[in-house]
């Protein structure tokens, strides 16, 4: 595992001399654009279990970062699903797996989606990714390396759990966001990810995002439980990036197949995601003004 992870990191960090120029032409999905110089910041977004809102957070975080002038690519590495497609209300002809073919290049799978989001779909047939040969895997990651000059930030939406593919993408990233919720099962499964991460002797910074919290107290308590447990049993320093409030607007947006920041940009959850984007870029703690919705939420809660 360590040898493979090291190989993946070299591929991601490698500058493709001459190959990036092909990305300057018109693509099938959208207009032409010039690649950026330098290396992109690669952030894996992962979780210990499904259903915690990981992909939803990834898509909306990409939009929030884009609004701040950053070029963002989402790599949908949640193998076996097409959740990014679903959340954006789009469909893709080629997928991440298509890069294993010699006649398919990065520009063929890089989709210019709505709301300024560029992404590579995981597709619905990625459960066969384990059948790829070593040469096909190397071809995929070699082509993906060109993203390094195509974006400021690459968000890798991994699968949930501690499977081989998930850990490969985590180990190849610069930093990791672990999405959890206050549910005991989410905390337990989140700890399992940290334990596997520790066993691999990974050094990338890993930070928590507590999703679907009722208030800041619940967010702090949830994060503290996992932070203290990781420090005590894994001797691992863990930090919290921030939180996202439980908000009915999120589910409404999912049903409409429109990202939260596009459908309900003034919602409390949207403000939380934008605050997370600010924290990622500035390194400062997350700050969210509760506003009128927050006042009503706390007021009626205190009446019980």
mmCIF file of C-alpha atoms in Angstrom, residues 7-291:
data_model
loop_
_atom_site.group_PDB
_atom_site.id
_atom_site.type_symbol
_atom_site.label_atom_id
_atom_site.label_comp_id
_atom_site.label_asym_id
_atom_site.label_seq_id
_atom_site.Cartn_x
_atom_site.Cartn_y
_atom_site.Cartn_z
ATOM 1 C CA UNK A 7 3.715 6.210 -6.714
ATOM 2 C CA UNK A 8 0.340 7.962 -6.864
ATOM 3 C CA UNK A 9 1.697 11.037 -5.089
ATOM 4 C CA UNK A 10 4.558 11.293 -7.570
ATOM 5 C CA UNK A 11 2.081 11.100 -10.415
ATOM 6 C CA UNK A 12 -0.151 13.775 -8.924
ATOM 7 C CA UNK A 13 2.774 16.092 -8.223
ATOM 8 C CA UNK A 14 4.452 15.554 -11.556
ATOM 9 C CA UNK A 15 4.250 18.321 -14.112
ATOM 10 C CA UNK A 16 3.261 16.988 -17.495
ATOM 11 C CA UNK A 17 5.661 18.664 -19.880
ATOM 12 C CA UNK A 18 4.015 19.337 -23.218
ATOM 13 C CA UNK A 19 0.876 17.363 -22.326
ATOM 14 C CA UNK A 20 -0.945 20.203 -20.644
ATOM 15 C CA UNK A 21 -0.963 22.196 -23.852
ATOM 16 C CA UNK A 22 -3.670 19.940 -25.216
ATOM 17 C CA UNK A 23 -6.043 21.277 -22.597
ATOM 18 C CA UNK A 24 -6.008 24.719 -24.161
ATOM 19 C CA UNK A 25 -8.229 23.604 -27.028
ATOM 20 C CA UNK A 26 -12.031 23.692 -27.025
ATOM 21 C CA UNK A 27 -13.508 20.745 -25.142
ATOM 22 C CA UNK A 28 -16.724 18.935 -25.900
ATOM 23 C CA UNK A 29 -18.253 20.209 -22.661
ATOM 24 C CA UNK A 30 -17.395 23.888 -22.775
ATOM 25 C CA UNK A 31 -15.147 26.720 -23.803
ATOM 26 C CA UNK A 32 -11.408 26.949 -23.939
ATOM 27 C CA UNK A 33 -9.313 28.144 -21.052
ATOM 28 C CA UNK A 34 -5.653 28.478 -20.241
ATOM 29 C CA UNK A 35 -4.063 26.120 -17.709
ATOM 30 C CA UNK A 36 -2.644 27.664 -14.585
ATOM 31 C CA UNK A 37 1.031 27.581 -13.685
ATOM 32 C CA UNK A 38 2.188 25.788 -10.579
ATOM 33 C CA UNK A 39 0.681 22.965 -8.585
ATOM 34 C CA UNK A 40 -2.882 22.579 -7.401
ATOM 35 C CA UNK A 41 -3.887 22.025 -3.792
ATOM 36 C CA UNK A 42 -5.293 18.488 -3.584
ATOM 37 C CA UNK A 43 -7.891 17.908 -0.866
ATOM 38 C CA UNK A 44 -9.510 14.529 -0.301
ATOM 39 C CA UNK A 45 -13.016 14.664 1.175
ATOM 40 C CA UNK A 46 -13.857 11.380 2.871
ATOM 41 C CA UNK A 47 -16.041 9.778 5.526
ATOM 42 C CA UNK A 48 -16.254 6.629 7.584
ATOM 43 C CA UNK A 49 -19.773 5.805 6.460
ATOM 44 C CA UNK A 50 -22.163 6.741 3.690
ATOM 45 C CA UNK A 51 -25.062 9.107 4.145
ATOM 46 C CA UNK A 52 -23.241 11.837 6.061
ATOM 47 C CA UNK A 53 -23.480 14.382 3.217
ATOM 48 C CA UNK A 54 -19.897 14.083 1.974
ATOM 49 C CA UNK A 55 -20.563 14.538 -1.750
ATOM 50 C CA UNK A 56 -23.102 17.284 -1.142
ATOM 51 C CA UNK A 57 -20.523 19.149 0.902
ATOM 52 C CA UNK A 58 -17.867 18.626 -1.782
ATOM 53 C CA UNK A 59 -20.036 20.042 -4.580
ATOM 54 C CA UNK A 60 -21.136 23.078 -2.603
ATOM 55 C CA UNK A 61 -17.635 23.696 -1.269
ATOM 56 C CA UNK A 62 -16.391 23.718 -4.866
ATOM 57 C CA UNK A 63 -18.980 26.350 -5.759
ATOM 58 C CA UNK A 64 -18.057 28.450 -2.713
ATOM 59 C CA UNK A 65 -14.361 28.298 -3.585
ATOM 60 C CA UNK A 66 -15.167 29.169 -7.195
ATOM 61 C CA UNK A 67 -17.062 32.265 -6.065
ATOM 62 C CA UNK A 68 -13.834 33.363 -4.389
ATOM 63 C CA UNK A 69 -11.956 33.210 -7.671
ATOM 64 C CA UNK A 70 -10.455 29.745 -7.352
ATOM 65 C CA UNK A 71 -10.456 27.247 -10.187
ATOM 66 C CA UNK A 72 -11.746 24.005 -8.768
ATOM 67 C CA UNK A 73 -11.995 20.512 -10.190
ATOM 68 C CA UNK A 74 -13.956 17.760 -8.458
ATOM 69 C CA UNK A 75 -12.685 14.234 -9.040
ATOM 70 C CA UNK A 76 -15.596 11.937 -8.258
ATOM 71 C CA UNK A 77 -13.640 9.016 -6.841
ATOM 72 C CA UNK A 78 -16.635 7.518 -5.031
ATOM 73 C CA UNK A 79 -16.338 4.413 -7.169
ATOM 74 C CA UNK A 80 -19.588 2.773 -8.208
ATOM 75 C CA UNK A 81 -21.740 5.895 -8.026
ATOM 76 C CA UNK A 82 -22.433 9.040 -10.025
ATOM 77 C CA UNK A 83 -23.440 11.270 -7.144
ATOM 78 C CA UNK A 84 -21.763 14.433 -8.420
ATOM 79 C CA UNK A 85 -23.705 14.058 -11.664
ATOM 80 C CA UNK A 86 -26.938 13.681 -9.701
ATOM 81 C CA UNK A 87 -26.346 16.690 -7.464
ATOM 82 C CA UNK A 88 -25.476 18.902 -10.423
ATOM 83 C CA UNK A 89 -28.357 17.597 -12.519
ATOM 84 C CA UNK A 90 -26.004 16.624 -15.352
ATOM 85 C CA UNK A 91 -24.796 13.477 -17.076
ATOM 86 C CA UNK A 92 -21.449 12.502 -18.502
ATOM 87 C CA UNK A 93 -20.527 10.319 -21.478
ATOM 88 C CA UNK A 94 -17.011 9.541 -20.257
ATOM 89 C CA UNK A 95 -15.955 8.754 -16.707
ATOM 90 C CA UNK A 96 -12.832 8.408 -14.620
ATOM 91 C CA UNK A 97 -12.589 4.786 -15.752
ATOM 92 C CA UNK A 98 -12.523 5.913 -19.388
ATOM 93 C CA UNK A 99 -9.004 7.251 -18.826
ATOM 94 C CA UNK A 100 -7.808 3.652 -18.794
ATOM 95 C CA UNK A 101 -8.303 3.681 -22.586
ATOM 96 C CA UNK A 102 -5.432 4.942 -24.713
ATOM 97 C CA UNK A 103 -7.727 6.983 -26.961
ATOM 98 C CA UNK A 104 -9.267 8.979 -24.084
ATOM 99 C CA UNK A 105 -7.495 12.052 -22.726
ATOM 100 C CA UNK A 106 -8.209 14.303 -19.748
ATOM 101 C CA UNK A 107 -10.071 16.885 -21.822
ATOM 102 C CA UNK A 108 -12.469 14.128 -22.920
ATOM 103 C CA UNK A 109 -13.619 13.437 -19.359
ATOM 104 C CA UNK A 110 -13.284 16.881 -17.775
ATOM 105 C CA UNK A 111 -16.820 18.251 -17.709
ATOM 106 C CA UNK A 112 -17.620 21.944 -17.533
ATOM 107 C CA UNK A 113 -20.641 21.638 -15.297
ATOM 108 C CA UNK A 114 -23.017 24.383 -14.163
ATOM 109 C CA UNK A 115 -22.205 26.991 -11.499
ATOM 110 C CA UNK A 116 -18.560 27.126 -12.585
ATOM 111 C CA UNK A 117 -17.816 23.606 -11.366
ATOM 112 C CA UNK A 118 -15.535 21.383 -13.421
ATOM 113 C CA UNK A 119 -15.566 17.714 -12.561
ATOM 114 C CA UNK A 120 -14.670 14.199 -13.596
ATOM 115 C CA UNK A 121 -17.476 11.733 -13.074
ATOM 116 C CA UNK A 122 -16.973 8.488 -11.209
ATOM 117 C CA UNK A 123 -19.741 6.977 -13.301
ATOM 118 C CA UNK A 124 -21.979 4.064 -12.429
ATOM 119 C CA UNK A 125 -19.698 1.288 -13.640
ATOM 120 C CA UNK A 126 -16.720 2.006 -11.435
ATOM 121 C CA UNK A 127 -17.314 -1.085 -9.295
ATOM 122 C CA UNK A 128 -15.122 -2.804 -11.894
ATOM 123 C CA UNK A 129 -12.176 -0.538 -11.084
ATOM 124 C CA UNK A 130 -10.610 -3.355 -9.077
ATOM 125 C CA UNK A 131 -10.283 -5.337 -12.294
ATOM 126 C CA UNK A 132 -7.931 -2.790 -13.843
ATOM 127 C CA UNK A 133 -4.403 -3.894 -14.580
ATOM 128 C CA UNK A 134 -1.434 -2.104 -13.037
ATOM 129 C CA UNK A 135 -0.742 -0.496 -16.420
ATOM 130 C CA UNK A 136 -4.319 0.783 -16.702
ATOM 131 C CA UNK A 137 -4.198 2.227 -13.191
ATOM 132 C CA UNK A 138 -0.944 3.985 -13.998
ATOM 133 C CA UNK A 139 -2.455 5.362 -17.201
ATOM 134 C CA UNK A 140 -5.424 6.807 -15.275
ATOM 135 C CA UNK A 141 -3.282 8.531 -12.677
ATOM 136 C CA UNK A 142 -0.785 9.746 -15.250
ATOM 137 C CA UNK A 143 -3.561 11.494 -17.180
ATOM 138 C CA UNK A 144 -5.119 12.855 -13.989
ATOM 139 C CA UNK A 145 -1.768 14.441 -13.167
ATOM 140 C CA UNK A 146 -2.498 17.116 -15.779
ATOM 141 C CA UNK A 147 -5.223 18.464 -13.481
ATOM 142 C CA UNK A 148 -2.354 19.804 -11.401
ATOM 143 C CA UNK A 149 -1.907 22.590 -13.951
ATOM 144 C CA UNK A 150 -5.609 23.032 -14.662
ATOM 145 C CA UNK A 151 -6.881 24.129 -11.244
ATOM 146 C CA UNK A 152 -5.979 25.911 -8.030
ATOM 147 C CA UNK A 153 -7.775 23.325 -5.928
ATOM 148 C CA UNK A 154 -8.704 19.711 -6.675
ATOM 149 C CA UNK A 155 -11.384 18.211 -4.435
ATOM 150 C CA UNK A 156 -11.274 14.416 -4.477
ATOM 151 C CA UNK A 157 -14.627 13.006 -3.395
ATOM 152 C CA UNK A 158 -13.613 9.559 -2.157
ATOM 153 C CA UNK A 159 -15.849 6.669 -1.264
ATOM 154 C CA UNK A 160 -16.805 6.020 2.336
ATOM 155 C CA UNK A 161 -14.961 3.596 4.603
ATOM 156 C CA UNK A 162 -11.444 2.201 4.538
ATOM 157 C CA UNK A 163 -11.349 0.279 1.270
ATOM 158 C CA UNK A 164 -8.268 0.109 -0.918
ATOM 159 C CA UNK A 165 -9.459 2.700 -3.430
ATOM 160 C CA UNK A 166 -10.454 5.141 -0.678
ATOM 161 C CA UNK A 167 -7.090 4.908 1.061
ATOM 162 C CA UNK A 168 -5.233 5.225 -2.250
ATOM 163 C CA UNK A 169 -6.870 8.557 -2.984
ATOM 164 C CA UNK A 170 -6.422 9.767 0.599
ATOM 165 C CA UNK A 171 -2.729 8.918 0.593
ATOM 166 C CA UNK A 172 -2.218 10.686 -2.742
ATOM 167 C CA UNK A 173 -3.784 13.950 -1.511
ATOM 168 C CA UNK A 174 -2.117 16.904 0.189
ATOM 169 C CA UNK A 175 -4.705 17.161 2.943
ATOM 170 C CA UNK A 176 -7.870 15.432 4.094
ATOM 171 C CA UNK A 177 -11.300 16.546 5.237
ATOM 172 C CA UNK A 178 -13.108 13.886 7.257
ATOM 173 C CA UNK A 179 -16.876 14.461 7.264
ATOM 174 C CA UNK A 180 -18.778 13.201 10.297
ATOM 175 C CA UNK A 181 -22.143 13.786 11.951
ATOM 176 C CA UNK A 182 -23.132 13.691 15.628
ATOM 177 C CA UNK A 183 -24.507 10.151 15.193
ATOM 178 C CA UNK A 184 -22.546 7.548 17.222
ATOM 179 C CA UNK A 185 -22.117 5.315 14.142
ATOM 180 C CA UNK A 186 -20.594 8.192 12.168
ATOM 181 C CA UNK A 187 -18.113 8.815 14.970
ATOM 182 C CA UNK A 188 -17.215 5.117 15.221
ATOM 183 C CA UNK A 189 -16.700 4.779 11.486
ATOM 184 C CA UNK A 190 -14.805 8.065 11.386
ATOM 185 C CA UNK A 191 -12.427 6.669 14.005
ATOM 186 C CA UNK A 192 -11.911 3.585 11.803
ATOM 187 C CA UNK A 193 -10.714 5.870 8.999
ATOM 188 C CA UNK A 194 -8.300 7.602 11.364
ATOM 189 C CA UNK A 195 -6.981 4.250 12.604
ATOM 190 C CA UNK A 196 -6.263 3.043 9.054
ATOM 191 C CA UNK A 197 -4.725 6.424 8.255
ATOM 192 C CA UNK A 198 -2.466 6.102 11.294
ATOM 193 C CA UNK A 199 -1.416 2.562 10.425
ATOM 194 C CA UNK A 200 -0.226 3.812 7.046
ATOM 195 C CA UNK A 201 1.901 6.405 8.847
ATOM 196 C CA UNK A 202 0.367 9.161 6.760
ATOM 197 C CA UNK A 203 1.527 12.710 7.372
ATOM 198 C CA UNK A 204 -1.095 14.755 5.523
ATOM 199 C CA UNK A 205 -3.049 17.116 7.796
ATOM 200 C CA UNK A 206 -6.550 15.807 8.462
ATOM 201 C CA UNK A 207 -9.388 18.008 9.661
ATOM 202 C CA UNK A 208 -12.946 17.360 10.726
ATOM 203 C CA UNK A 209 -16.111 18.822 9.274
ATOM 204 C CA UNK A 210 -19.130 18.130 11.468
ATOM 205 C CA UNK A 211 -22.221 18.034 9.294
ATOM 206 C CA UNK A 212 -25.899 18.347 10.275
ATOM 207 C CA UNK A 213 -25.415 19.872 13.697
ATOM 208 C CA UNK A 214 -28.168 21.634 15.617
ATOM 209 C CA UNK A 215 -25.954 24.314 17.114
ATOM 210 C CA UNK A 216 -22.320 25.210 17.720
ATOM 211 C CA UNK A 217 -22.301 23.438 21.079
ATOM 212 C CA UNK A 218 -23.200 20.140 19.419
ATOM 213 C CA UNK A 219 -20.520 20.754 16.800
ATOM 214 C CA UNK A 220 -17.848 21.414 19.426
ATOM 215 C CA UNK A 221 -18.833 18.409 21.532
ATOM 216 C CA UNK A 222 -18.908 16.057 18.536
ATOM 217 C CA UNK A 223 -15.520 17.180 17.234
ATOM 218 C CA UNK A 224 -13.983 17.050 20.721
ATOM 219 C CA UNK A 225 -15.022 13.425 21.195
ATOM 220 C CA UNK A 226 -13.163 12.294 18.092
ATOM 221 C CA UNK A 227 -10.214 14.629 18.647
ATOM 222 C CA UNK A 228 -9.685 13.382 22.211
ATOM 223 C CA UNK A 229 -10.103 9.727 21.214
ATOM 224 C CA UNK A 230 -7.609 10.072 18.366
ATOM 225 C CA UNK A 231 -5.093 11.759 20.657
ATOM 226 C CA UNK A 232 -5.473 9.190 23.413
ATOM 227 C CA UNK A 233 -5.475 5.949 21.442
ATOM 228 C CA UNK A 234 -3.756 6.859 18.177
ATOM 229 C CA UNK A 235 -1.413 9.598 19.444
ATOM 230 C CA UNK A 236 -2.690 11.621 16.539
ATOM 231 C CA UNK A 237 -3.244 15.361 16.382
ATOM 232 C CA UNK A 238 -6.590 16.176 14.858
ATOM 233 C CA UNK A 239 -8.201 19.560 14.246
ATOM 234 C CA UNK A 240 -11.672 20.736 13.347
ATOM 235 C CA UNK A 241 -12.195 22.859 10.243
ATOM 236 C CA UNK A 242 -15.798 23.684 11.059
ATOM 237 C CA UNK A 243 -19.409 22.598 10.804
ATOM 238 C CA UNK A 244 -22.591 22.777 8.755
ATOM 239 C CA UNK A 245 -25.951 23.321 10.434
ATOM 240 C CA UNK A 246 -28.798 20.893 9.835
ATOM 241 C CA UNK A 247 -30.990 22.742 7.364
ATOM 242 C CA UNK A 248 -34.112 21.621 5.486
ATOM 243 C CA UNK A 249 -32.897 23.674 2.525
ATOM 244 C CA UNK A 250 -30.171 21.106 1.901
ATOM 245 C CA UNK A 251 -32.632 18.285 1.280
ATOM 246 C CA UNK A 252 -34.860 20.541 -0.828
ATOM 247 C CA UNK A 253 -31.868 21.358 -3.020
ATOM 248 C CA UNK A 254 -31.006 17.663 -3.419
ATOM 249 C CA UNK A 255 -34.548 16.878 -4.542
ATOM 250 C CA UNK A 256 -34.362 19.668 -7.103
ATOM 251 C CA UNK A 257 -30.939 18.426 -8.265
ATOM 252 C CA UNK A 258 -29.614 21.935 -7.750
ATOM 253 C CA UNK A 259 -26.670 22.618 -5.402
ATOM 254 C CA UNK A 260 -27.559 24.365 -2.152
ATOM 255 C CA UNK A 261 -25.460 27.450 -2.920
ATOM 256 C CA UNK A 262 -27.374 27.907 -6.181
ATOM 257 C CA UNK A 263 -30.868 27.033 -4.929
ATOM 258 C CA UNK A 264 -30.772 28.603 -1.463
ATOM 259 C CA UNK A 265 -27.701 30.855 -1.263
ATOM 260 C CA UNK A 266 -29.019 32.719 1.798
ATOM 261 C CA UNK A 267 -29.776 29.591 3.827
ATOM 262 C CA UNK A 268 -27.971 28.904 7.075
ATOM 263 C CA UNK A 269 -26.257 25.786 5.688
ATOM 264 C CA UNK A 270 -25.035 27.739 2.638
ATOM 265 C CA UNK A 271 -23.464 30.339 4.921
ATOM 266 C CA UNK A 272 -21.722 27.535 6.805
ATOM 267 C CA UNK A 273 -20.254 26.113 3.586
ATOM 268 C CA UNK A 274 -19.013 29.545 2.525
ATOM 269 C CA UNK A 275 -17.440 29.968 5.955
ATOM 270 C CA UNK A 276 -15.695 26.597 5.521
ATOM 271 C CA UNK A 277 -14.313 27.821 2.194
ATOM 272 C CA UNK A 278 -13.006 30.953 3.920
ATOM 273 C CA UNK A 279 -11.318 28.823 6.582
ATOM 274 C CA UNK A 280 -9.701 26.594 3.966
ATOM 275 C CA UNK A 281 -8.249 29.603 2.179
ATOM 276 C CA UNK A 282 -7.322 31.758 5.171
ATOM 277 C CA UNK A 283 -6.510 29.202 7.853
ATOM 278 C CA UNK A 284 -8.659 31.149 10.301
ATOM 279 C CA UNK A 285 -11.412 29.567 12.427
ATOM 280 C CA UNK A 286 -14.859 29.305 10.919
ATOM 281 C CA UNK A 287 -17.215 32.170 11.672
ATOM 282 C CA UNK A 288 -20.936 31.974 10.941
ATOM 283 C CA UNK A 289 -23.489 34.636 11.816
ATOM 284 C CA UNK A 290 -26.677 32.851 12.800
ATOM 285 C CA UNK A 291 -28.946 35.692 11.699
#
